[in-house]
Amino acid sequence: MASNYILFDDPEIRASLLPLTFTRPIAGIRTGIFTIAEKWEKHLNTSLSFLTESYLQEKFPIKKSKQSIYINGAVCPTPELVEAINSLKDDQILVKNNLTIAYTSDEKGKRSTFKGDLNIIQNPWDIFVYNPAEIKSDFDFILSLKKKSQPITDPHTIAYNPENIFLEEGVKLRACILNAEEGPIYLGKNSEVQEGAIIKGPFALCESAVVNMGAKMRGDSTIGPFSKVGGEVSNSVIFGYSNKGHDGFMGNTVIGEWCNLGADTNTSNLKNNYGTVEVFNYKEKEMVSTGRQFCGLIMGDHAKSGINTMFNTGTVVGVAANIFGSGFPPKHIPSFSWGGAEGFTTFRLEKAFEVAQRVMERRKIKFTEIEKNILEEIFDQEVNVKTDGEHF
């Protein structure tokens, strides 16, 4: 069968996953240890390309061939699914619950139903809901490669169920507690857990990420590469290159890349009446029910919050927004908004470029014309083009 695999964006799912998919294909979402694309690359043992929005295609290019297999980028792989996809004939489409899972270059084939269980990321909250299971799945995959964990050498670090803890090369531990009795703990290459930090599994700390002194990681969480985290974190996912370095609670939350949460930023994840949480949905352009009792903050790339920011239950923050000031800001903060509970102005695009460039240069990553073009397209999509508002 063809060995050219392409991860495609389902338009309906992509719209439901905004603002997280403003800046990446669906498969660029991280849940578990890896992004969905990284999972597929590891399971298929090959590189992949993307079929996504035209303005993202330069950063995430597509590689076509006469025979290709297209895979839904919202679907997390399983060994059973990989086998089913690689068994597809030229005239077959693999579906589950009327959702196209995979197809060959010929999109007019016969439909066959995949009967196994799948984790499919169709809403932002699915990212943290499926995160514990995906951490375990990714952890098991790493073990299946017969890789050996580095030893825990720090004499003052306490490890419970150490056989369920995996350390990549270069991990630094200092007087911390690692409890893997209820799920695995994965510590990525050159990651660091500082003095007095407490980590409960399932938990993933990706490459060069840091858990700061005295932090409390309550489990079911992923801290993406080159991120820093402190305070109290529960069932949350940080995609990468973002910081929540100080005290404050973050629960049932998804944070994109290049974000920064100021000291004592707190996210409410439970309503006072214990009711079902509603969030803003970009596809419906209105508040929709998550069907869940716990849901905190959904934050797009390049967004920031000032010190002591308080986010309401189920708040959705767009790309390059900057939130500060006293009181609770609204539950939907569009991209390039600048302000807080007392009101917002529009963050001017050239100023957003300047901030993004400074932030990325601190991690020795260049802010390219490709990145500029993506932010400019989001600005055009999200910001009211009328000139009667103040632009900061």
mmCIF file with all atom_site columns, C-alpha atoms in Angstrom, residues 176-266:
data_model
loop_
_atom_site.group_PDB
_atom_site.id
_atom_site.type_symbol
_atom_site.label_atom_id
_atom_site.label_alt_id
_atom_site.label_comp_id
_atom_site.label_asym_id
_atom_site.label_entity_id
_atom_site.label_seq_id
_atom_site.pdbx_PDB_ins_code
_atom_site.Cartn_x
_atom_site.Cartn_y
_atom_site.Cartn_z
_atom_site.occupancy
_atom_site.B_iso_or_equiv
_atom_site.pdbx_formal_charge
_atom_site.auth_seq_id
_atom_site.auth_comp_id
_atom_site.auth_asym_id
_atom_site.auth_atom_id
_atom_site.pdbx_PDB_model_num
ATOM 1  C CA . CYS A 1 176 ? 11.009 16.280 44.627 1.00 0.00 ? 176 CYS A CA 1
ATOM 2  C CA . ILE A 1 177 ? 8.229  13.708 44.995 1.00 0.00 ? 177 ILE A CA 1
ATOM 3  C CA . LEU A 1 178 ? 7.171  11.579 42.016 1.00 0.00 ? 178 LEU A CA 1
ATOM 4  C CA . ASN A 1 179 ? 4.054  9.474  42.641 1.00 0.00 ? 179 ASN A CA 1
ATOM 5  C CA . ALA A 1 180 ? 3.285  7.107  39.770 1.00 0.00 ? 180 ALA A CA 1
ATOM 6  C CA . GLU A 1 181 ? 0.958  4.812  41.692 1.00 0.00 ? 181 GLU A CA 1
ATOM 7  C CA . GLU A 1 182 ? -2.127 5.939  39.750 1.00 0.00 ? 182 GLU A CA 1
ATOM 8  C CA . GLY A 1 183 ? -0.521 6.561  36.378 1.00 0.00 ? 183 GLY A CA 1
ATOM 9  C CA . PRO A 1 184 ? 2.796  6.930  34.564 1.00 0.00 ? 184 PRO A CA 1
ATOM 10 C CA . ILE A 1 185 ? 5.141  9.884  34.814 1.00 0.00 ? 185 ILE A CA 1
ATOM 11 C CA . TYR A 1 186 ? 7.181  10.812 31.741 1.00 0.00 ? 186 TYR A CA 1
ATOM 12 C CA . LEU A 1 187 ? 10.067 13.270 32.014 1.00 0.00 ? 187 LEU A CA 1
ATOM 13 C CA . GLY A 1 188 ? 11.384 14.390 28.629 1.00 0.00 ? 188 GLY A CA 1
ATOM 14 C CA . LYS A 1 189 ? 14.903 15.104 27.449 1.00 0.00 ? 189 LYS A CA 1
ATOM 15 C CA . ASN A 1 190 ? 16.675 17.825 29.480 1.00 0.00 ? 190 ASN A CA 1
ATOM 16 C CA . SER A 1 191 ? 13.555 18.539 31.528 1.00 0.00 ? 191 SER A CA 1
ATOM 17 C CA . GLU A 1 192 ? 13.847 19.662 35.148 1.00 0.00 ? 192 GLU A CA 1
ATOM 18 C CA . VAL A 1 193 ? 11.847 19.184 38.346 1.00 0.00 ? 193 VAL A CA 1
ATOM 19 C CA . GLN A 1 194 ? 13.013 21.587 41.030 1.00 0.00 ? 194 GLN A CA 1
ATOM 20 C CA . GLU A 1 195 ? 13.168 21.353 44.811 1.00 0.00 ? 195 GLU A CA 1
ATOM 21 C CA . GLY A 1 196 ? 9.963  20.635 46.697 1.00 0.00 ? 196 GLY A CA 1
ATOM 22 C CA . ALA A 1 197 ? 7.816  19.968 43.619 1.00 0.00 ? 197 ALA A CA 1
ATOM 23 C CA . ILE A 1 198 ? 5.177  17.247 43.904 1.00 0.00 ? 198 ILE A CA 1
ATOM 24 C CA . ILE A 1 199 ? 4.078  15.348 40.790 1.00 0.00 ? 199 ILE A CA 1
ATOM 25 C CA . LYS A 1 200 ? 1.291  12.803 40.587 1.00 0.00 ? 200 LYS A CA 1
ATOM 26 C CA . GLY A 1 201 ? 0.746  10.646 37.515 1.00 0.00 ? 201 GLY A CA 1
ATOM 27 C CA . PRO A 1 202 ? -0.455 10.439 34.869 1.00 0.00 ? 202 PRO A CA 1
ATOM 28 C CA . PHE A 1 203 ? 1.873  13.309 33.988 1.00 0.00 ? 203 PHE A CA 1
ATOM 29 C CA . ALA A 1 204 ? 4.108  14.297 31.081 1.00 0.00 ? 204 ALA A CA 1
ATOM 30 C CA . LEU A 1 205 ? 6.889  16.861 31.183 1.00 0.00 ? 205 LEU A CA 1
ATOM 31 C CA . CYS A 1 206 ? 8.215  17.303 27.662 1.00 0.00 ? 206 CYS A CA 1
ATOM 32 C CA . GLU A 1 207 ? 11.661 18.253 26.380 1.00 0.00 ? 207 GLU A CA 1
ATOM 33 C CA . SER A 1 208 ? 13.443 21.050 28.276 1.00 0.00 ? 208 SER A CA 1
ATOM 34 C CA . ALA A 1 209 ? 10.309 21.907 30.263 1.00 0.00 ? 209 ALA A CA 1
ATOM 35 C CA . VAL A 1 210 ? 10.608 22.886 33.938 1.00 0.00 ? 210 VAL A CA 1
ATOM 36 C CA . VAL A 1 211 ? 8.455  22.313 37.030 1.00 0.00 ? 211 VAL A CA 1
ATOM 37 C CA . ASN A 1 212 ? 9.366  25.128 39.400 1.00 0.00 ? 212 ASN A CA 1
ATOM 38 C CA . MET A 1 213 ? 10.111 24.940 43.128 1.00 0.00 ? 213 MET A CA 1
ATOM 39 C CA . GLY A 1 214 ? 7.236  23.880 45.341 1.00 0.00 ? 214 GLY A CA 1
ATOM 40 C CA . ALA A 1 215 ? 4.817  23.282 42.473 1.00 0.00 ? 215 ALA A CA 1
ATOM 41 C CA . LYS A 1 216 ? 1.906  20.862 42.865 1.00 0.00 ? 216 LYS A CA 1
ATOM 42 C CA . MET A 1 217 ? 1.108  18.815 39.759 1.00 0.00 ? 217 MET A CA 1
ATOM 43 C CA . ARG A 1 218 ? -2.116 17.016 40.621 1.00 0.00 ? 218 ARG A CA 1
ATOM 44 C CA . GLY A 1 219 ? -2.053 14.587 37.732 1.00 0.00 ? 219 GLY A CA 1
ATOM 45 C CA . ASP A 1 220 ? -3.614 14.085 34.283 1.00 0.00 ? 220 ASP A CA 1
ATOM 46 C CA . SER A 1 221 ? -1.512 16.973 32.932 1.00 0.00 ? 221 SER A CA 1
ATOM 47 C CA . THR A 1 222 ? 0.982  17.591 30.142 1.00 0.00 ? 222 THR A CA 1
ATOM 48 C CA . ILE A 1 223 ? 3.556  20.383 30.142 1.00 0.00 ? 223 ILE A CA 1
ATOM 49 C CA . GLY A 1 224 ? 4.755  20.824 26.562 1.00 0.00 ? 224 GLY A CA 1
ATOM 50 C CA . PRO A 1 225 ? 8.360  21.366 25.465 1.00 0.00 ? 225 PRO A CA 1
ATOM 51 C CA . PHE A 1 226 ? 10.319 24.413 26.631 1.00 0.00 ? 226 PHE A CA 1
ATOM 52 C CA . SER A 1 227 ? 7.549  25.464 29.039 1.00 0.00 ? 227 SER A CA 1
ATOM 53 C CA . LYS A 1 228 ? 7.759  26.429 32.702 1.00 0.00 ? 228 LYS A CA 1
ATOM 54 C CA . VAL A 1 229 ? 5.082  25.718 35.267 1.00 0.00 ? 229 VAL A CA 1
ATOM 55 C CA . GLY A 1 230 ? 4.545  26.483 38.923 1.00 0.00 ? 230 GLY A CA 1
ATOM 56 C CA . GLY A 1 231 ? 1.709  26.702 41.420 1.00 0.00 ? 231 GLY A CA 1
ATOM 57 C CA . GLU A 1 232 ? -1.101 24.149 41.307 1.00 0.00 ? 232 GLU A CA 1
ATOM 58 C CA . VAL A 1 233 ? -2.057 22.378 38.075 1.00 0.00 ? 233 VAL A CA 1
ATOM 59 C CA . SER A 1 234 ? -4.749 19.751 37.514 1.00 0.00 ? 234 SER A CA 1
ATOM 60 C CA . ASN A 1 235 ? -5.807 17.954 34.307 1.00 0.00 ? 235 ASN A CA 1
ATOM 61 C CA . SER A 1 236 ? -4.394 20.611 31.995 1.00 0.00 ? 236 SER A CA 1
ATOM 62 C CA . VAL A 1 237 ? -2.359 20.686 28.783 1.00 0.00 ? 237 VAL A CA 1
ATOM 63 C CA . ILE A 1 238 ? 0.236  23.267 27.750 1.00 0.00 ? 238 ILE A CA 1
ATOM 64 C CA . PHE A 1 239 ? 1.166  22.789 24.093 1.00 0.00 ? 239 PHE A CA 1
ATOM 65 C CA . GLY A 1 240 ? 4.698  24.190 24.372 1.00 0.00 ? 240 GLY A CA 1
ATOM 66 C CA . TYR A 1 241 ? 6.894  27.294 24.734 1.00 0.00 ? 241 TYR A CA 1
ATOM 67 C CA . SER A 1 242 ? 4.468  28.767 27.294 1.00 0.00 ? 242 SER A CA 1
ATOM 68 C CA . ASN A 1 243 ? 4.869  29.751 30.938 1.00 0.00 ? 243 ASN A CA 1
ATOM 69 C CA . LYS A 1 244 ? 2.746  29.548 34.032 1.00 0.00 ? 244 LYS A CA 1
ATOM 70 C CA . GLY A 1 245 ? 5.723  30.012 36.275 1.00 0.00 ? 245 GLY A CA 1
ATOM 71 C CA . HIS A 1 246 ? 4.136  31.303 39.482 1.00 0.00 ? 246 HIS A CA 1
ATOM 72 C CA . ASP A 1 247 ? 1.537  30.448 42.097 1.00 0.00 ? 247 ASP A CA 1
ATOM 73 C CA . GLY A 1 248 ? -2.108 30.211 41.127 1.00 0.00 ? 248 GLY A CA 1
ATOM 74 C CA . PHE A 1 249 ? -4.481 27.385 40.184 1.00 0.00 ? 249 PHE A CA 1
ATOM 75 C CA . MET A 1 250 ? -4.927 26.053 36.655 1.00 0.00 ? 250 MET A CA 1
ATOM 76 C CA . GLY A 1 251 ? -7.435 23.248 36.150 1.00 0.00 ? 251 GLY A CA 1
ATOM 77 C CA . ASN A 1 252 ? -9.092 21.567 33.147 1.00 0.00 ? 252 ASN A CA 1
ATOM 78 C CA . THR A 1 253 ? -7.333 24.033 30.904 1.00 0.00 ? 253 THR A CA 1
ATOM 79 C CA . VAL A 1 254 ? -5.629 24.091 27.497 1.00 0.00 ? 254 VAL A CA 1
ATOM 80 C CA . ILE A 1 255 ? -2.888 26.643 26.786 1.00 0.00 ? 255 ILE A CA 1
ATOM 81 C CA . GLY A 1 256 ? -1.403 27.103 23.304 1.00 0.00 ? 256 GLY A CA 1
ATOM 82 C CA . GLU A 1 257 ? 2.158  28.103 22.434 1.00 0.00 ? 257 GLU A CA 1
ATOM 83 C CA . TRP A 1 258 ? 4.000  31.331 23.320 1.00 0.00 ? 258 TRP A CA 1
ATOM 84 C CA . CYS A 1 259 ? 1.571  32.201 26.131 1.00 0.00 ? 259 CYS A CA 1
ATOM 85 C CA . ASN A 1 260 ? 2.420  33.645 29.542 1.00 0.00 ? 260 ASN A CA 1
ATOM 86 C CA . LEU A 1 261 ? 0.213  33.624 32.633 1.00 0.00 ? 261 LEU A CA 1
ATOM 87 C CA . GLY A 1 262 ? 1.217  36.315 35.120 1.00 0.00 ? 262 GLY A CA 1
ATOM 88 C CA . ALA A 1 263 ? 1.798  35.627 38.815 1.00 0.00 ? 263 ALA A CA 1
ATOM 89 C CA . ASP A 1 264 ? -1.297 34.458 40.710 1.00 0.00 ? 264 ASP A CA 1
ATOM 90 C CA . THR A 1 265 ? -3.362 33.987 37.565 1.00 0.00 ? 265 THR A CA 1
ATOM 91 C CA . ASN A 1 266 ? -6.213 31.639 38.481 1.00 0.00 ? 266 ASN A CA 1
#
